[in-house]
Coordinates of C-alpha atoms in Angstrom, one line a residue:
H54 CA 1.7 -13.6 45.8
T55 CA 2.8 -12.0 49.0
I56 CA 5.7 -9.7 49.7
V57 CA 9.0 -11.3 50.3
K58 CA 10.2 -11.7 53.9
A59 CA 12.4 -9.0 55.4
V60 CA 11.0 -6.4 53.0
T61 CA 10.2 -3.1 54.8
I62 CA 8.4 0.1 53.8
A63 CA 9.4 3.2 55.7
G64 CA 11.0 1.1 58.5
Q65 CA 8.1 -1.3 59.1
S66 CA 8.0 -4.9 58.1
T67 CA 5.6 -5.8 55.3
G68 CA 7.0 -9.3 54.6
G69 CA 4.2 -11.9 54.1
L70 CA 1.5 -9.3 53.4
D71 CA -0.3 -9.0 50.1
A72 CA 0.1 -5.7 48.1
L73 CA -3.2 -4.2 49.1
T74 CA -2.8 -4.8 52.8
A75 CA 0.7 -3.3 52.6
L76 CA -0.6 -0.3 50.7
N77 CA -3.4 0.3 53.3
Q78 CA -1.0 0.0 56.1
T79 CA 1.5 2.4 54.6
E80 CA -1.2 4.9 53.7
Q81 CA -2.5 4.9 57.2
R82 CA 1.0 5.5 58.6
W83 CA 1.6 8.3 56.1
N84 CA -1.8 9.9 56.9
D85 CA -1.0 9.8 60.6
F86 CA 2.4 11.4 60.0
Q87 CA 0.9 14.1 57.9
K88 CA -1.5 15.0 60.6
K89 CA 1.2 15.2 63.3
G90 CA 4.0 16.8 61.3
F91 CA 7.4 17.5 62.9
T92 CA 7.7 18.4 66.6
F93 CA 10.8 20.1 67.9
Q94 CA 11.6 20.8 71.5
S95 CA 14.3 23.3 72.4
S96 CA 15.5 24.5 75.8
K97 CA 12.8 27.2 75.8
Q98 CA 9.9 26.1 73.6
T99 CA 8.2 23.3 71.7
I100 CA 6.9 23.9 68.2
T101 CA 5.1 21.7 65.6
L102 CA 5.8 22.3 61.9
P103 CA 3.1 20.8 59.6
I104 CA 4.6 19.1 56.5
S105 CA 3.0 21.8 54.4
G106 CA 2.7 25.5 54.8
A107 CA -0.6 26.6 53.2
A108 CA -1.7 30.1 52.2
S109 CA -4.8 31.8 53.4
D110 CA -7.9 32.2 51.3
S111 CA -6.5 35.4 49.8
D112 CA -3.2 33.8 48.6
E113 CA -2.5 30.7 46.7
V114 CA 1.0 29.8 47.7
I115 CA 1.6 26.4 49.4
I116 CA 4.9 25.0 50.4
D117 CA 5.3 21.2 50.7
L118 CA 8.2 20.3 53.0
V119 CA 7.8 16.5 52.5
G120 CA 6.8 14.2 49.6
F121 CA 6.0 10.5 49.7
D122 CA 4.1 8.1 47.5
P123 CA 2.7 5.1 49.5
A124 CA 1.4 3.4 46.3
K125 CA 4.8 3.6 44.6
A126 CA 6.5 2.2 47.8
A127 CA 4.0 -0.7 48.1
N128 CA 4.4 -1.5 44.4
Q129 CA 8.2 -1.6 44.7
A130 CA 8.0 -3.8 47.8
Y131 CA 5.6 -6.2 46.0
T132 CA 7.6 -6.5 42.8
F133 CA 10.8 -7.4 44.7
G134 CA 11.3 -11.1 44.2
H135 CA 8.4 -11.3 41.7
Q136 CA 9.9 -9.5 38.7
G137 CA 12.7 -10.2 36.2
S138 CA 14.4 -13.4 35.3
F139 CA 13.9 -16.7 37.2
W140 CA 17.4 -16.4 38.7
R141 CA 16.8 -12.8 39.8
Q142 CA 13.6 -13.6 41.6
A143 CA 15.2 -16.6 43.2
R144 CA 18.2 -14.6 44.4
E145 CA 15.9 -11.8 45.8
R146 CA 13.6 -14.2 47.6
L147 CA 16.5 -16.2 49.1
S148 CA 18.0 -13.0 50.5
G149 CA 14.7 -12.3 52.2
W150 CA 14.6 -15.8 53.7
L151 CA 18.1 -15.3 55.0
G152 CA 17.0 -12.2 56.8
R153 CA 18.7 -9.5 54.7
R154 CA 16.5 -6.4 55.1
H155 CA 15.3 -4.6 51.9
E156 CA 13.9 -1.1 52.5
F157 CA 11.5 0.6 50.2
G158 CA 9.9 4.1 50.3
D159 CA 11.5 7.2 48.6
F160 CA 11.0 10.4 50.5
S161 CA 11.7 13.9 49.2
I162 CA 12.2 16.6 51.8
D163 CA 12.8 20.3 51.3
T164 CA 15.6 20.5 53.9
P165 CA 16.5 24.2 53.2
S166 CA 12.9 25.3 53.9
L167 CA 12.6 23.1 57.0
D168 CA 15.9 24.5 58.2
D169 CA 14.7 28.1 57.5
L170 CA 11.4 27.5 59.3
L171 CA 13.2 26.0 62.3
R172 CA 15.7 28.7 62.7
R173 CA 13.1 31.4 62.2
H174 CA 10.8 30.2 64.9
L175 CA 13.5 29.3 67.4
A176 CA 15.6 32.4 66.7
T177 CA 14.8 33.9 70.2
D178 CA 16.7 30.9 71.7
D179 CA 20.0 31.8 70.1
K180 CA 22.5 34.2 71.4
P181 CA 25.2 34.7 68.7
A182 CA 28.9 34.9 69.5
V183 CA 30.4 38.4 69.6
D184 CA 33.7 39.1 68.0
A185 CA 36.3 41.3 69.5
G186 CA 35.7 44.7 68.1
I187 CA 37.1 48.3 67.9
D188 CA 35.8 51.5 69.5
V189 CA 37.0 54.9 68.7
S190 CA 36.1 57.7 71.2
S191 CA 35.3 61.2 70.2
K192 CA 38.9 62.2 71.3
G193 CA 40.3 59.5 69.0
V194 CA 41.3 57.0 71.6
V195 CA 41.3 53.5 70.2
S196 CA 40.1 50.6 72.4
V197 CA 39.3 46.9 71.9
T198 CA 35.9 45.6 72.9
P199 CA 35.9 42.0 74.3
S200 CA 34.6 38.9 72.5
K201 CA 31.9 36.8 73.9
D202 CA 30.9 33.2 73.4
G203 CA 27.4 32.6 72.3
I204 CA 24.9 29.7 72.7
G205 CA 22.5 28.3 70.1
N206 CA 20.4 25.4 69.0
N207 CA 22.2 22.6 67.1
Y208 CA 19.9 22.9 64.1
N209 CA 22.1 20.6 61.9
Q210 CA 21.7 17.7 64.4
A211 CA 17.9 18.4 64.8
L212 CA 17.5 18.2 61.0
R213 CA 19.4 15.0 60.8
T214 CA 17.2 13.5 63.5
A215 CA 14.0 14.8 61.8
V216 CA 15.0 13.3 58.4
G217 CA 15.7 10.0 60.2
N218 CA 12.2 10.2 61.8
L219 CA 10.6 10.9 58.4
R220 CA 12.2 7.8 56.9
T221 CA 10.4 5.6 59.4
L222 CA 7.3 7.9 59.5
S223 CA 7.9 8.5 63.2
S224 CA 6.3 11.6 64.9
A225 CA 8.6 11.4 67.9
T226 CA 9.6 14.8 69.3
V227 CA 13.0 15.9 68.2
V228 CA 14.9 17.2 71.3
I229 CA 17.3 19.9 70.2
S230 CA 20.6 20.2 72.0
Q231 CA 22.5 23.4 72.5
Q232 CA 26.0 24.2 71.5
T233 CA 28.5 26.9 72.4
L234 CA 29.2 29.3 69.6
K235 CA 32.8 30.6 69.4
P236 CA 33.7 34.0 68.0
V237 CA 35.6 34.2 64.8
I238 CA 37.8 37.0 66.3
P239 CA 38.5 36.0 69.9
L240 CA 40.1 38.6 72.3
T241 CA 43.8 38.1 72.4
A242 CA 46.7 40.1 73.9
D243 CA 48.0 41.4 70.6
L244 CA 44.7 43.0 69.4
Q245 CA 45.2 46.3 71.1
S246 CA 48.6 46.8 69.4
I247 CA 47.1 45.8 66.0
A248 CA 44.3 48.4 66.6
N249 CA 46.7 51.1 67.7
A250 CA 48.8 50.7 64.6
G251 CA 46.0 50.3 62.0
V252 CA 43.0 52.4 63.0
P253 CA 44.7 55.8 63.1
A254 CA 46.4 55.2 59.8
I255 CA 43.1 54.3 58.1
L256 CA 41.2 57.2 59.6
A257 CA 44.0 59.6 58.6
R258 CA 43.2 58.9 54.9
T259 CA 39.5 59.8 55.2
P260 CA 37.3 60.9 53.7
F261 CA 36.6 57.9 51.4
T262 CA 34.2 58.1 48.5
L263 CA 31.8 55.5 47.1
T264 CA 30.7 56.2 43.5
A265 CA 28.0 54.9 41.1
D266 CA 28.0 56.8 37.8
S267 CA 27.4 60.4 38.7
D268 CA 26.3 59.6 42.3
S269 CA 28.6 59.5 45.3
W270 CA 28.6 58.8 49.0
T271 CA 31.3 60.2 51.4
L272 CA 32.7 58.3 54.4
D273 CA 34.3 60.9 56.5
R274 CA 36.1 60.1 59.8
K275 CA 32.9 60.1 61.8
T276 CA 31.2 57.7 59.4
T277 CA 34.2 55.4 58.9
S278 CA 35.1 55.0 62.6
P279 CA 32.1 52.8 63.7
L280 CA 32.6 50.6 60.5
L281 CA 36.1 49.5 61.3
G282 CA 36.8 46.2 63.0
F283 CA 39.1 43.1 63.0
V284 CA 39.1 40.9 59.9
N285 CA 40.7 37.6 59.4
K286 CA 42.7 37.3 56.2
N287 CA 44.6 34.1 55.5
G288 CA 44.9 33.3 59.2
Q289 CA 46.2 36.8 60.0
T290 CA 44.2 39.4 62.0
L291 CA 44.1 42.8 60.4
I292 CA 42.1 46.0 60.5
G293 CA 39.4 46.4 58.0
F294 CA 35.7 47.0 57.5
D295 CA 33.6 45.0 60.0
Q296 CA 31.3 42.8 57.9
K297 CA 28.1 43.1 59.9
K298 CA 28.3 46.9 60.4
T299 CA 29.4 47.7 56.9
T300 CA 26.8 45.4 55.3
A301 CA 24.1 47.3 57.3
Y302 CA 25.6 50.6 56.1
L303 CA 25.7 49.5 52.4
A304 CA 22.1 48.3 52.7
Q305 CA 21.1 51.9 53.3
V306 CA 23.3 53.1 50.4
K307 CA 21.7 50.4 48.2
K308 CA 18.2 51.8 48.9
K309 CA 19.3 55.1 47.3
A310 CA 21.6 53.8 44.6
D311 CA 19.4 51.1 43.1
I312 CA 17.6 52.1 39.9
A313 CA 14.9 49.8 38.5
A314 CA 15.1 49.0 34.8
Q315 CA 12.4 50.8 32.8
N316 CA 10.6 49.0 30.1
S317 CA 9.5 50.5 26.8
R318 CA 5.7 50.7 26.9
F319 CA 3.1 51.3 24.3
V320 CA -0.6 51.9 24.2
I321 CA -3.3 51.8 21.5
N322 CA -5.1 55.1 21.0
D323 CA -7.7 55.5 18.2
G324 CA -6.5 52.3 16.6
K325 CA -2.9 53.5 16.5
I326 CA 0.0 52.3 18.6
T327 CA 2.1 55.0 20.3
E328 CA 5.0 54.9 22.7
F329 CA 4.3 56.4 26.2
S330 CA 7.5 55.2 28.0
T331 CA 11.0 54.7 26.8
S332 CA 13.3 51.9 28.1
A333 CA 16.3 52.4 30.4
V334 CA 18.9 50.1 31.9
G335 CA 18.7 49.6 35.7
R336 CA 21.3 48.9 38.3
S337 CA 21.3 47.0 41.7
V338 CA 24.1 47.3 44.2
N339 CA 25.8 44.0 45.0
V340 CA 26.5 44.5 48.7
D341 CA 28.8 41.5 49.3
A342 CA 31.0 42.3 46.2
T343 CA 31.1 46.1 47.2
L344 CA 32.3 45.2 50.7
T345 CA 35.1 43.1 49.2
A346 CA 36.0 46.0 46.9
M347 CA 36.2 48.3 49.9
Q348 CA 38.5 46.0 51.7
T349 CA 40.7 45.5 48.7
N350 CA 40.9 49.1 47.4
L351 CA 40.4 51.4 50.5
I352 CA 42.2 49.2 53.0
G353 CA 44.5 46.9 51.0
Q354 CA 45.6 49.3 48.3
G355 CA 45.3 52.6 50.1
L356 CA 43.0 54.2 47.6
Q357 CA 40.5 57.0 48.4
T358 CA 37.7 56.1 46.1
V359 CA 35.9 52.9 45.2
A360 CA 33.0 52.2 42.8
L361 CA 30.0 50.4 44.0
I362 CA 29.8 47.0 42.4
V363 CA 26.4 46.9 40.7
D364 CA 24.5 44.3 38.7
I365 CA 23.1 45.6 35.5
E366 CA 19.4 45.0 35.0
Q367 CA 18.3 45.0 31.4
P368 CA 14.7 46.1 30.5
I369 CA 12.3 43.4 29.4
S370 CA 11.2 45.4 26.4
G371 CA 13.8 47.6 24.6
T372 CA 13.1 50.8 22.7
V373 CA 11.7 50.0 19.3
A374 CA 10.0 52.1 16.6
A375 CA 6.2 51.8 16.9
N376 CA 5.6 51.8 13.2
T377 CA 7.8 48.7 12.8
L378 CA 5.9 46.4 15.2
G379 CA 3.2 45.1 12.9
I380 CA 0.5 45.4 15.6
T381 CA -2.8 45.8 13.8
E382 CA -5.5 43.8 15.7
L383 CA -6.7 42.0 18.9
V384 CA -5.1 38.6 18.8
A385 CA -6.4 37.0 22.1
E386 CA -8.0 37.8 25.4
G387 CA -7.5 36.3 28.9
K388 CA -10.1 36.9 31.6
T389 CA -10.6 35.9 35.3
N390 CA -12.9 37.2 38.0
F391 CA -11.6 38.2 41.5
K392 CA -15.0 38.8 43.2
G393 CA -14.7 38.5 47.0
S394 CA -11.0 39.3 47.1
P395 CA -9.7 41.2 50.2
T396 CA -8.4 44.8 49.7
N397 CA -4.7 44.0 49.6
R398 CA -5.2 41.2 47.1
R399 CA -7.1 43.5 44.8
F400 CA -4.4 46.1 45.2
N401 CA -1.6 43.6 44.3
L402 CA -3.3 42.2 41.3
T403 CA -4.0 45.7 40.0
L404 CA -0.4 46.7 40.6
G405 CA 0.9 43.7 38.9
S406 CA -1.4 44.4 35.9
E407 CA -0.2 48.0 35.7
K408 CA 3.5 46.8 35.7
L409 CA 2.7 44.6 32.7
N410 CA 0.5 47.0 30.8
G411 CA 2.0 48.2 27.5
L412 CA 4.9 45.7 27.4
I413 CA 6.1 44.5 24.0
I414 CA 7.1 40.9 23.4
K415 CA 9.3 40.7 20.4
P416 CA 9.2 37.9 17.8
G417 CA 11.3 35.0 19.0
E418 CA 11.5 36.4 22.6
T419 CA 10.9 34.0 25.6
F420 CA 9.0 36.1 28.2
S421 CA 9.3 35.5 31.9
L422 CA 6.5 36.8 34.1
V423 CA 8.6 36.8 37.3
A424 CA 11.3 38.9 35.6
A425 CA 8.7 41.3 34.2
L426 CA 7.1 41.9 37.6
G427 CA 10.4 42.5 39.3
P428 CA 11.1 42.2 43.1
I429 CA 8.0 41.5 45.2
D430 CA 8.5 43.5 48.3
A431 CA 7.3 46.7 50.1
Q432 CA 10.0 48.8 48.5
H433 CA 8.5 48.1 45.1
G434 CA 4.9 48.9 46.2
W435 CA 3.5 45.5 47.0
K436 CA 1.2 44.9 50.0
S437 CA 1.3 41.9 52.3
E438 CA -1.2 39.1 52.8
L439 CA -1.4 36.7 55.7
V440 CA 0.1 33.3 54.9
I441 CA 0.5 30.2 57.1
K442 CA 4.0 29.0 57.1
G443 CA 4.8 26.3 59.7
P444 CA 3.1 27.1 63.0
K445 CA 2.8 30.9 62.5
I446 CA 0.6 33.1 60.4
T447 CA 2.9 35.7 58.8
P448 CA 2.6 38.5 56.3
E449 CA 3.9 37.8 52.8
F450 CA 4.1 40.2 49.9
G451 CA 2.4 39.7 46.6
G452 CA -0.9 38.0 47.5
G453 CA -3.0 38.0 44.3
L454 CA -0.1 37.6 41.9
C455 CA -1.4 34.1 41.0
Q456 CA -4.5 35.8 39.6
V457 CA -2.1 37.8 37.4
A458 CA -0.4 34.5 36.3
T459 CA -3.6 32.7 35.6
T460 CA -5.1 35.6 33.6
F461 CA -1.9 35.8 31.6
F462 CA -1.8 32.1 31.1
R463 CA -5.3 32.1 29.6
A464 CA -4.3 35.0 27.2
I465 CA -1.2 32.9 26.1
L466 CA -3.4 29.9 25.4
G467 CA -5.9 32.1 23.5
A468 CA -3.1 33.4 21.3
G469 CA -1.8 29.9 20.6
L470 CA 1.6 30.6 22.0
P471 CA 4.0 27.8 23.0
V472 CA 4.3 27.6 26.8
V473 CA 7.8 27.1 28.1
E474 CA 7.1 26.8 31.8
R475 CA 3.8 26.6 33.7
H476 CA 2.9 25.3 37.1
N477 CA -0.5 24.7 38.5
H478 CA -1.5 25.7 42.1
S479 CA -1.1 23.0 44.7
L480 CA -4.7 23.7 45.8
R481 CA -7.9 24.3 43.9
I482 CA -8.7 28.1 44.1
H483 CA -12.3 29.2 43.5
Y484 CA -11.3 32.3 41.7
Y485 CA -10.2 30.2 38.7
E486 CA -13.0 27.8 38.4
P487 CA -14.6 26.7 36.2
P488 CA -12.7 25.3 34.5
V489 CA -10.4 23.1 36.7
G490 CA -6.9 22.7 35.3
L491 CA -6.2 26.0 33.5
D492 CA -4.6 28.0 36.2
A493 CA -0.9 29.1 36.7
T494 CA 1.1 30.0 39.8
I495 CA 4.2 32.1 40.3
Y496 CA 6.4 32.8 43.3
E497 CA 9.6 34.8 43.2
P498 CA 12.1 33.5 42.1
K499 CA 10.4 30.2 41.2
P500 CA 8.1 28.8 39.9
D501 CA 7.7 31.0 36.9
L502 CA 5.3 31.4 33.9
R503 CA 7.2 31.6 30.6
F504 CA 6.2 31.5 26.9
T505 CA 7.8 32.2 23.5
N506 CA 6.4 34.6 20.9
D507 CA 6.5 32.5 17.8
Y508 CA 4.6 35.1 15.7
T509 CA 6.5 36.9 13.0
T510 CA 5.4 40.2 14.6
A511 CA 5.6 41.7 18.0
L512 CA 2.8 41.3 20.6
L513 CA 1.5 44.1 22.7
L514 CA 0.1 43.4 26.1
Q515 CA -2.8 45.6 27.3
T516 CA -4.2 44.9 30.8
R517 CA -7.4 46.4 32.3
V518 CA -9.7 45.9 35.3
D519 CA -13.5 46.2 34.8
G520 CA -15.4 45.8 38.0
N521 CA -14.4 42.4 39.4
D522 CA -13.0 41.2 36.0
L523 CA -9.4 41.2 35.1
Y524 CA -8.5 41.3 31.3
Y525 CA -5.2 40.7 29.6
D526 CA -5.3 41.4 25.8
F527 CA -2.7 40.6 23.2
Y528 CA -2.5 42.8 20.2
G529 CA -0.5 41.9 17.1
T530 CA -1.2 40.4 13.7
K531 CA -3.0 37.1 13.3
D532 CA -1.3 34.5 11.2
N533 CA -4.2 32.0 10.6
R534 CA -3.2 29.6 13.4
T535 CA -6.0 27.7 15.1
I536 CA -6.3 26.7 18.7
D537 CA -8.0 23.6 20.1
L538 CA -8.4 23.5 23.9
P539 CA -11.2 21.3 25.0
T540 CA -12.6 21.5 28.6
P541 CA -10.0 19.7 30.8
K542 CA -10.8 16.3 32.1
V543 CA -11.2 16.2 35.8
Y544 CA -10.7 12.9 37.8
N545 CA -9.6 11.5 41.2
K546 CA -11.8 14.0 43.0
T547 CA -11.5 13.9 46.8
G548 CA -13.4 15.9 49.5
I549 CA -12.0 18.2 52.1
P550 CA -10.2 16.2 54.9
P551 CA -11.2 16.5 58.5
T552 CA -10.0 19.7 60.3
Q553 CA -6.4 19.5 61.5
T554 CA -5.6 21.0 64.9
I555 CA -2.1 22.1 65.9
S556 CA -1.1 23.0 69.4
T557 CA 1.0 26.2 69.8
T558 CA 2.3 28.3 72.6
D559 CA 2.0 31.4 70.5
L560 CA -1.7 31.8 71.4
K561 CA -3.3 32.1 74.8
P562 CA -4.4 28.7 76.2
G563 CA -7.7 27.8 74.6
E564 CA -7.5 30.6 72.0
E565 CA -8.1 29.3 68.5
K566 CA -7.2 30.6 65.0
C567 CA -8.3 28.7 61.9
Q568 CA -7.3 29.0 58.3
K569 CA -10.3 28.7 56.1
P570 CA -11.5 27.3 53.8
G571 CA -10.4 23.7 53.3
H572 CA -9.7 22.5 49.7
P573 CA -11.0 19.5 47.9
G574 CA -8.5 17.5 45.8
A575 CA -8.5 16.5 42.1
D576 CA -6.4 15.8 39.0
A577 CA -7.0 17.5 35.7
T578 CA -5.6 17.1 32.1
A579 CA -5.9 19.7 29.5
T580 CA -4.6 19.0 25.9
Y581 CA -3.7 22.1 24.0
T582 CA -3.2 21.8 20.3
V583 CA -2.1 24.7 17.9
T584 CA -2.3 24.1 14.2
Y585 CA -0.3 26.5 12.1
A586 CA -1.1 27.9 8.6
D587 CA 1.3 25.4 6.9
G588 CA -0.5 22.5 8.6
H589 CA 2.1 21.5 11.2
T590 CA 0.9 21.3 14.8
N591 CA 2.2 21.8 18.4
K592 CA 0.5 19.8 21.1
Q593 CA 1.1 20.3 24.8
V594 CA -0.6 18.5 27.7
F595 CA -1.0 20.4 31.0
Q596 CA -1.3 17.9 33.8
S597 CA -2.5 19.4 37.1
H598 CA -2.6 17.7 40.5
Y599 CA -4.5 19.5 43.3
R600 CA -4.2 18.0 46.8
A601 CA -6.9 18.1 49.4
L602 CA -6.2 20.3 52.3
P603 CA -8.1 20.4 55.6
V604 CA -9.0 23.5 57.6
I605 CA -5.9 24.0 59.8
C606 CA -6.6 25.4 63.3
Q607 CA -4.0 26.6 65.8
V608 CA -5.0 26.1 69.4
G609 CA -3.1 27.8 72.3
V610 CA -1.7 25.6 75.0
K611 CA 0.4 26.1 78.1
P612 CA 4.2 25.7 77.5
K613 CA 5.4 22.4 78.7
P614 CA 8.4 22.2 81.0
T615 CA 11.4 21.0 79.0
P616 CA 14.4 18.9 80.2
A617 CA 17.8 20.6 80.2
P618 CA 19.3 19.9 76.8
T619 CA 22.9 18.7 76.4
T620 CA 25.5 21.3 75.4
N621 CA 28.5 20.9 73.2
T622 CA 31.0 23.2 71.6
N623 CA 30.8 23.8 67.9
S624 CA 31.3 27.0 66.0
D625 CA 30.0 25.7 62.7
T626 CA 26.3 26.2 63.0
N627 CA 25.3 28.0 59.8
T628 CA 25.8 25.0 57.4
T629 CA 22.6 23.5 56.0
P630 CA 22.9 19.7 55.9
T631 CA 22.3 18.0 52.7
E632 CA 20.2 14.9 52.9

């Protein structure tokens, strides 16, 4: 059989072809598209975004912007007109003969990530609009500062074009038009009178006070004056706290007001479990909600004091009596080796292990590794690693946490615990092999590694670093369960693809930066069976797909002259399109 006439895959006709020819043709087009990626041309620069952002050798994060299965598309195209009842096949074939087009090929695209990359790398092109504002001199004179139109790239239009190109596997350059950005608060004749009436009245009621439990922050006249601006409420222009300026101020307050949740921690000394840290509830300032409360209470209701709106953070492990935990012996051990890791990677995996050391997982509790580690940023002690995202190599915090996740995962398996959520790396990472197929990756806020403690007693996690070895030990009370975990089956092995070269204007012409090494691909299946003392079993199959990744090299080129883009007026530029 051959494919029915008028059937297309990713915009290209495959009618009259056999399934294998259609598959080979589609795979070749897909491979070509993957090599070229997306190219965008703005008024000032041209950038190429690979369809994947891959981590450096010291980090294991990879972000896939696009997904497509040529084999699935070819199979769908082939079965059209050849499957189902006689009448269905006849109807589908007839529609093809009559020239009605039938398109196959399902694409997935991470539009928010593509939008984020595009805006981040073309941010220097944009000049945001400026709202009319308020200035209060040292002598108390109130004046209105003028508004200004801005100009920016039409990202929504560019993304729609890119998605259209993807659906036909076209690598054509997307030319980005520019648009005029209009201010939310334009300069009008009545603003001065509004400011003259509202600003002095508000400043006369200072100082204001922000509170959080026993802590407080004072907004005197000098602090409040630069935070005031025009706000639009139900179509009416009023005096209030300027969103941009007040958000920046509250961000500084948040640094001092936030309190991290403290987990109850235990340690085993001389065979006995003792508590060395009690638990405590944490708090995190909700800046947006606090700004709304300031507008409502300090401006709208004329109050002097407002409480910071905070999100309560509960500790992972609450305070419990050590003698009730039932922790008597070593239950399981997880181990990985991090030989060859760079300094920051070693630092992060050690820090992550310290944050987990001594945690108690109660009976019936479902444990989240991402929640236990907390925010991954400089403020919480993490160091950055270089990660390739799009066309740039940028620092990202938490490199090495995947080693924490993998070590933890292996301890979970050793203890025979049910795994609620586990994700393998997109790439094969040498730190975790052999075996292939028993790794786990995390990335705040997702993906996560989660499991449930189905023992009748609590489990105590003890972590330690010994040379280049990382150990995670579970202490508790064994319950005669047995674990069967054969070596994973590895298949569909592929080699490292040819080196991929990306042109960039971020480097000097001829300068080259390569991300090494490349990664071979494979699939792996691990069957995990736990048999309990009463004879019932729990079986889980961990399926892992590791895609091959070439060495990616960026080569500097001279910027190309770009044609003048078209300009239109549109103030709605911050909405991410849904495709």
